[in-house]
Amino acid sequence: MKENCLQRIKTLYLGFFLVFFAQTSFPQEQTNDALFRALGGMQGVEKIVNDFVPLVITDKRISADFKDTNLKRFAMLLSEQICMLSGGPCVYTGDNMQLVHRGMRINNAKFNALVEQLQAAMDKNKVSPATQNKLLAILAPMQRDIVTQ
Ligand code: HEM
């Protein structure tokens, strides 16, 4: 009986040790995908982008800038970018923002117009204001690379 009890304690001790060892030696990958999930995951991001593109190409302030753009490719790359920046499992495969927008003569008014349409697309998809602000805060620093005028 005593022997049995001792054996169980030993097994339990070994179990605790193994769990502790596994956790310290192989830590779980730390990814914070809270924003990505708040946006509705990949389906949510793609819905937002698919609502955003028609708003952009019909906005008189910026539509001309997109007249020669492959919109399918643009939507795909923007979805990838938003997915990655919000902590989702994507890898952005497009070019860097400075290179892409170089020579487009984008000013602050155009930048703000595009952001306004992104907000409208998020409103349409019932994204909460707090979540919208988190995404916009991540995109805001790109203004330095995109606005050249
Ligand atoms: C936060 C703001 C912005 C973000 C996150 C953004 C993001 C992107 C991304 C991911 C691409 C695709 C990159 C690639 O082709 O490799 C792209 C392309 C493009 N962006 Fe932006 N952009 C922003 C602002 C703007 C503004 C303000 C304009 C003009 C008013 C603009 C015009 C374009 C155009 C025309 C293309 C397509 C370029 C081409 O056809 O090759 N973008 N943008």
mmCIF file of C-alpha atoms and ligand atoms in Angstrom:
data_model
loop_
_atom_site.group_PDB
_atom_site.id
_atom_site.type_symbol
_atom_site.label_atom_id
_atom_site.label_comp_id
_atom_site.label_asym_id
_atom_site.label_seq_id
_atom_site.Cartn_x
_atom_site.Cartn_y
_atom_site.Cartn_z
ATOM 1 C CA MET A 1 0.000 0.000 0.000
ATOM 2 C CA LYS A 2 2.789 2.393 1.087
ATOM 3 C CA GLU A 3 4.898 1.217 -1.852
ATOM 4 C CA ASN A 4 2.007 1.900 -4.221
ATOM 5 C CA CYS A 5 1.541 5.406 -2.868
ATOM 6 C CA LEU A 6 5.237 6.180 -3.229
ATOM 7 C CA GLN A 7 5.155 4.969 -6.824
ATOM 8 C CA ARG A 8 2.205 7.261 -7.609
ATOM 9 C CA ILE A 9 4.002 10.244 -6.092
ATOM 10 C CA LYS A 10 7.072 9.422 -8.183
ATOM 11 C CA THR A 11 4.980 9.210 -11.359
ATOM 12 C CA LEU A 12 3.272 12.478 -10.545
ATOM 13 C CA TYR A 13 6.596 14.178 -9.872
ATOM 14 C CA LEU A 14 7.976 12.889 -13.176
ATOM 15 C CA GLY A 15 4.838 14.166 -14.943
ATOM 16 C CA PHE A 16 5.233 17.659 -13.507
ATOM 17 C CA PHE A 17 8.913 17.656 -14.441
ATOM 18 C CA LEU A 18 8.172 16.646 -18.027
ATOM 19 C CA VAL A 19 5.523 19.348 -18.463
ATOM 20 C CA PHE A 20 7.835 21.965 -16.984
ATOM 21 C CA PHE A 21 10.730 20.802 -19.189
ATOM 22 C CA ALA A 22 8.603 20.802 -22.347
ATOM 23 C CA GLN A 23 7.310 24.309 -21.661
ATOM 24 C CA THR A 24 10.693 25.856 -20.990
ATOM 25 C CA SER A 25 12.528 24.005 -23.745
ATOM 26 C CA PHE A 26 9.925 24.292 -26.491
ATOM 27 C CA PRO A 27 8.038 27.527 -25.806
ATOM 28 C CA GLN A 28 4.893 27.993 -27.825
ATOM 29 C CA GLU A 29 5.291 30.483 -30.637
ATOM 30 C CA GLN A 30 4.098 33.840 -29.320
ATOM 31 C CA THR A 31 1.854 35.427 -31.913
ATOM 32 C CA ASN A 32 -0.653 38.124 -31.140
ATOM 33 C CA ASP A 33 -3.394 37.747 -33.701
ATOM 34 C CA ALA A 34 -6.047 39.591 -31.667
ATOM 35 C CA LEU A 35 -6.416 42.369 -34.253
ATOM 36 C CA PHE A 36 -6.542 39.878 -37.137
ATOM 37 C CA ARG A 37 -9.326 37.995 -35.340
ATOM 38 C CA ALA A 38 -11.167 41.241 -34.548
ATOM 39 C CA LEU A 39 -11.123 42.012 -38.280
ATOM 40 C CA GLY A 40 -12.852 38.689 -38.881
ATOM 41 C CA GLY A 41 -9.806 36.639 -39.872
ATOM 42 C CA MET A 42 -8.855 36.232 -43.527
ATOM 43 C CA GLN A 43 -12.482 36.136 -44.647
ATOM 44 C CA GLY A 44 -13.137 39.424 -42.849
ATOM 45 C CA VAL A 45 -10.011 41.077 -44.263
ATOM 46 C CA GLU A 46 -10.870 39.994 -47.808
ATOM 47 C CA LYS A 47 -14.452 41.261 -47.444
ATOM 48 C CA ILE A 48 -13.186 44.641 -46.247
ATOM 49 C CA VAL A 49 -10.703 44.880 -49.133
ATOM 50 C CA ASN A 50 -13.302 43.786 -51.684
ATOM 51 C CA ASP A 51 -15.610 46.563 -50.464
ATOM 52 C CA PHE A 52 -12.721 49.028 -50.342
ATOM 53 C CA VAL A 53 -11.566 48.649 -53.973
ATOM 54 C CA PRO A 54 -14.818 49.848 -55.649
ATOM 55 C CA LEU A 55 -14.930 52.787 -53.217
ATOM 56 C CA VAL A 56 -11.398 53.789 -54.188
ATOM 57 C CA ILE A 57 -11.896 53.582 -57.944
ATOM 58 C CA THR A 58 -15.061 55.668 -57.776
ATOM 59 C CA ASP A 59 -13.636 58.318 -55.460
ATOM 60 C CA LYS A 60 -12.913 61.302 -57.730
ATOM 61 C CA ARG A 61 -10.042 62.425 -55.503
ATOM 62 C CA ILE A 62 -7.994 59.251 -56.183
ATOM 63 C CA SER A 63 -9.669 57.211 -58.947
ATOM 64 C CA ALA A 64 -7.254 58.483 -61.636
ATOM 65 C CA ASP A 65 -4.301 57.075 -59.700
ATOM 66 C CA PHE A 66 -5.714 53.565 -60.134
ATOM 67 C CA LYS A 67 -6.680 53.738 -63.816
ATOM 68 C CA ASP A 68 -3.840 51.422 -64.950
ATOM 69 C CA THR A 69 -3.825 49.191 -61.880
ATOM 70 C CA ASN A 70 -4.483 45.463 -61.916
ATOM 71 C CA LEU A 71 -7.182 45.647 -59.243
ATOM 72 C CA LYS A 72 -7.295 41.909 -58.585
ATOM 73 C CA ARG A 73 -3.593 41.895 -57.809
ATOM 74 C CA PHE A 74 -3.902 45.093 -55.734
ATOM 75 C CA ALA A 75 -6.715 43.565 -53.643
ATOM 76 C CA MET A 76 -4.769 40.347 -53.147
ATOM 77 C CA LEU A 77 -1.614 42.158 -51.999
ATOM 78 C CA LEU A 78 -3.496 44.591 -49.755
ATOM 79 C CA SER A 79 -5.299 41.668 -48.086
ATOM 80 C CA GLU A 80 -1.974 39.919 -47.525
ATOM 81 C CA GLN A 81 -0.495 43.094 -46.089
ATOM 82 C CA ILE A 82 -3.398 43.783 -43.707
ATOM 83 C CA CYS A 83 -3.441 40.124 -42.672
ATOM 84 C CA MET A 84 0.272 40.156 -41.862
ATOM 85 C CA LEU A 85 0.278 43.549 -40.109
ATOM 86 C CA SER A 86 -2.672 42.567 -37.916
ATOM 87 C CA GLY A 87 -0.901 39.409 -36.737
ATOM 88 C CA GLY A 88 -2.487 36.938 -39.144
ATOM 89 C CA PRO A 89 -0.727 33.986 -40.742
ATOM 90 C CA CYS A 90 0.152 35.690 -44.056
ATOM 91 C CA VAL A 91 3.381 36.754 -45.666
ATOM 92 C CA TYR A 92 3.149 39.949 -47.705
ATOM 93 C CA THR A 93 4.600 39.221 -51.134
ATOM 94 C CA GLY A 94 4.326 42.719 -52.663
ATOM 95 C CA ASP A 95 6.965 45.403 -52.929
ATOM 96 C CA ASN A 96 7.791 47.873 -50.196
ATOM 97 C CA MET A 97 5.542 50.903 -49.845
ATOM 98 C CA GLN A 98 8.149 53.470 -50.828
ATOM 99 C CA LEU A 99 9.035 51.654 -54.052
ATOM 100 C CA VAL A 100 5.398 50.965 -55.024
ATOM 101 C CA HIS A 101 4.201 54.548 -54.586
ATOM 102 C CA ARG A 102 7.337 56.295 -55.834
ATOM 103 C CA GLY A 103 6.588 58.673 -58.685
ATOM 104 C CA MET A 104 2.823 58.720 -58.034
ATOM 105 C CA ARG A 105 3.024 62.223 -56.551
ATOM 106 C CA ILE A 106 0.717 61.315 -53.672
ATOM 107 C CA ASN A 107 -0.104 64.164 -51.284
ATOM 108 C CA ASN A 108 -1.710 64.156 -47.826
ATOM 109 C CA ALA A 109 -5.187 64.846 -49.233
ATOM 110 C CA LYS A 110 -4.980 61.708 -51.408
ATOM 111 C CA PHE A 111 -3.607 59.653 -48.559
ATOM 112 C CA ASN A 112 -6.465 60.796 -46.321
ATOM 113 C CA ALA A 113 -9.024 60.080 -49.044
ATOM 114 C CA LEU A 114 -7.810 56.485 -49.298
ATOM 115 C CA VAL A 115 -7.859 56.050 -45.512
ATOM 116 C CA GLU A 116 -11.390 57.489 -45.457
ATOM 117 C CA GLN A 117 -12.491 54.799 -47.938
ATOM 118 C CA LEU A 118 -10.835 52.099 -45.874
ATOM 119 C CA GLN A 119 -12.809 53.330 -42.876
ATOM 120 C CA ALA A 120 -16.003 53.294 -44.946
ATOM 121 C CA ALA A 121 -15.280 49.682 -45.987
ATOM 122 C CA MET A 122 -14.707 48.724 -42.346
ATOM 123 C CA ASP A 123 -17.917 50.517 -41.305
ATOM 124 C CA LYS A 124 -19.765 48.527 -43.949
ATOM 125 C CA ASN A 125 -18.389 45.343 -42.406
ATOM 126 C CA LYS A 126 -19.335 46.434 -38.884
ATOM 127 C CA VAL A 127 -15.760 46.616 -37.624
ATOM 128 C CA SER A 128 -15.796 48.352 -34.227
ATOM 129 C CA PRO A 129 -14.229 51.834 -33.935
ATOM 130 C CA ALA A 130 -11.572 50.468 -31.536
ATOM 131 C CA THR A 131 -10.522 47.806 -34.041
ATOM 132 C CA GLN A 132 -10.559 50.331 -36.900
ATOM 133 C CA ASN A 133 -8.287 52.626 -34.906
ATOM 134 C CA LYS A 134 -5.841 49.807 -34.203
ATOM 135 C CA LEU A 135 -5.483 49.010 -37.892
ATOM 136 C CA LEU A 136 -5.230 52.685 -38.872
ATOM 137 C CA ALA A 137 -2.537 53.227 -36.224
ATOM 138 C CA ILE A 138 -0.479 50.477 -37.860
ATOM 139 C CA LEU A 139 -0.955 51.964 -41.343
ATOM 140 C CA ALA A 140 -0.358 55.597 -40.313
ATOM 141 C CA PRO A 141 3.468 55.424 -40.247
ATOM 142 C CA MET A 142 3.372 54.365 -43.935
ATOM 143 C CA GLN A 143 2.367 57.937 -44.755
ATOM 144 C CA ARG A 144 6.079 58.842 -44.557
ATOM 145 C CA ASP A 145 6.881 56.395 -47.378
ATOM 146 C CA ILE A 146 3.784 56.991 -49.521
ATOM 147 C CA VAL A 147 3.299 60.773 -49.437
ATOM 148 C CA THR A 148 5.933 62.506 -51.527
ATOM 149 C CA GLN A 149 4.269 65.833 -52.372
HETATM 150 C C1 HEM B 1 -2.117 53.411 -45.892
HETATM 151 C C2 HEM B 1 -2.133 53.692 -47.172
HETATM 152 C C3 HEM B 1 -1.789 52.717 -48.270
HETATM 153 C C4 HEM B 1 -1.510 51.382 -48.220
HETATM 154 C C5 HEM B 1 -1.512 50.470 -47.008
HETATM 155 C C6 HEM B 1 -1.254 50.946 -49.577
HETATM 156 C C7 HEM B 1 -0.941 49.648 -49.915
HETATM 157 C C8 HEM B 1 -0.667 49.236 -51.206
HETATM 158 C C9 HEM B 1 -0.298 47.899 -51.580
HETATM 159 C C10 HEM B 1 -0.147 46.719 -50.623
HETATM 160 C C11 HEM B 1 -0.103 47.872 -52.904
HETATM 161 C C12 HEM B 1 0.333 46.694 -53.776
HETATM 162 C C13 HEM B 1 1.840 46.631 -53.825
HETATM 163 C C14 HEM B 1 2.443 46.002 -55.049
HETATM 164 O O1 HEM B 1 1.905 46.195 -56.155
HETATM 165 O O2 HEM B 1 3.499 45.323 -54.906
HETATM 166 C C15 HEM B 1 -0.377 49.207 -53.387
HETATM 167 C C16 HEM B 1 -0.354 49.577 -54.712
HETATM 168 C C17 HEM B 1 -0.842 50.756 -55.169
HETATM 169 N N1 HEM B 1 -1.186 51.855 -54.423
HETATM 170 FE FE1 HEM B 1 -1.178 51.970 -52.433
HETATM 171 N N2 HEM B 1 -1.376 52.015 -50.407
HETATM 172 C C18 HEM B 1 -1.702 53.117 -49.664
HETATM 173 C C19 HEM B 1 -1.919 54.389 -50.130
HETATM 174 C C20 HEM B 1 -2.095 54.722 -51.435
HETATM 175 C C21 HEM B 1 -2.564 55.996 -51.938
HETATM 176 C C22 HEM B 1 -2.932 57.187 -51.047
HETATM 177 C C23 HEM B 1 -2.630 55.896 -53.294
HETATM 178 C C24 HEM B 1 -3.067 56.908 -54.305
HETATM 179 C C25 HEM B 1 -3.989 57.790 -54.093
HETATM 180 C C26 HEM B 1 -2.180 54.567 -53.658
HETATM 181 C C27 HEM B 1 -2.095 54.093 -54.936
HETATM 182 C C28 HEM B 1 -1.638 52.830 -55.268
HETATM 183 C C29 HEM B 1 -1.613 52.346 -56.648
HETATM 184 C C30 HEM B 1 -2.038 53.094 -57.884
HETATM 185 C C31 HEM B 1 -1.090 51.031 -56.570
HETATM 186 C C32 HEM B 1 -0.892 50.057 -57.733
HETATM 187 C C33 HEM B 1 0.471 50.160 -58.290
HETATM 188 C C34 HEM B 1 0.594 49.306 -59.519
HETATM 189 O O3 HEM B 1 -0.357 49.262 -60.300
HETATM 190 O O4 HEM B 1 1.632 48.669 -59.691
HETATM 191 N N3 HEM B 1 -1.860 53.891 -52.509
HETATM 192 N N4 HEM B 1 -0.720 50.017 -52.333
#
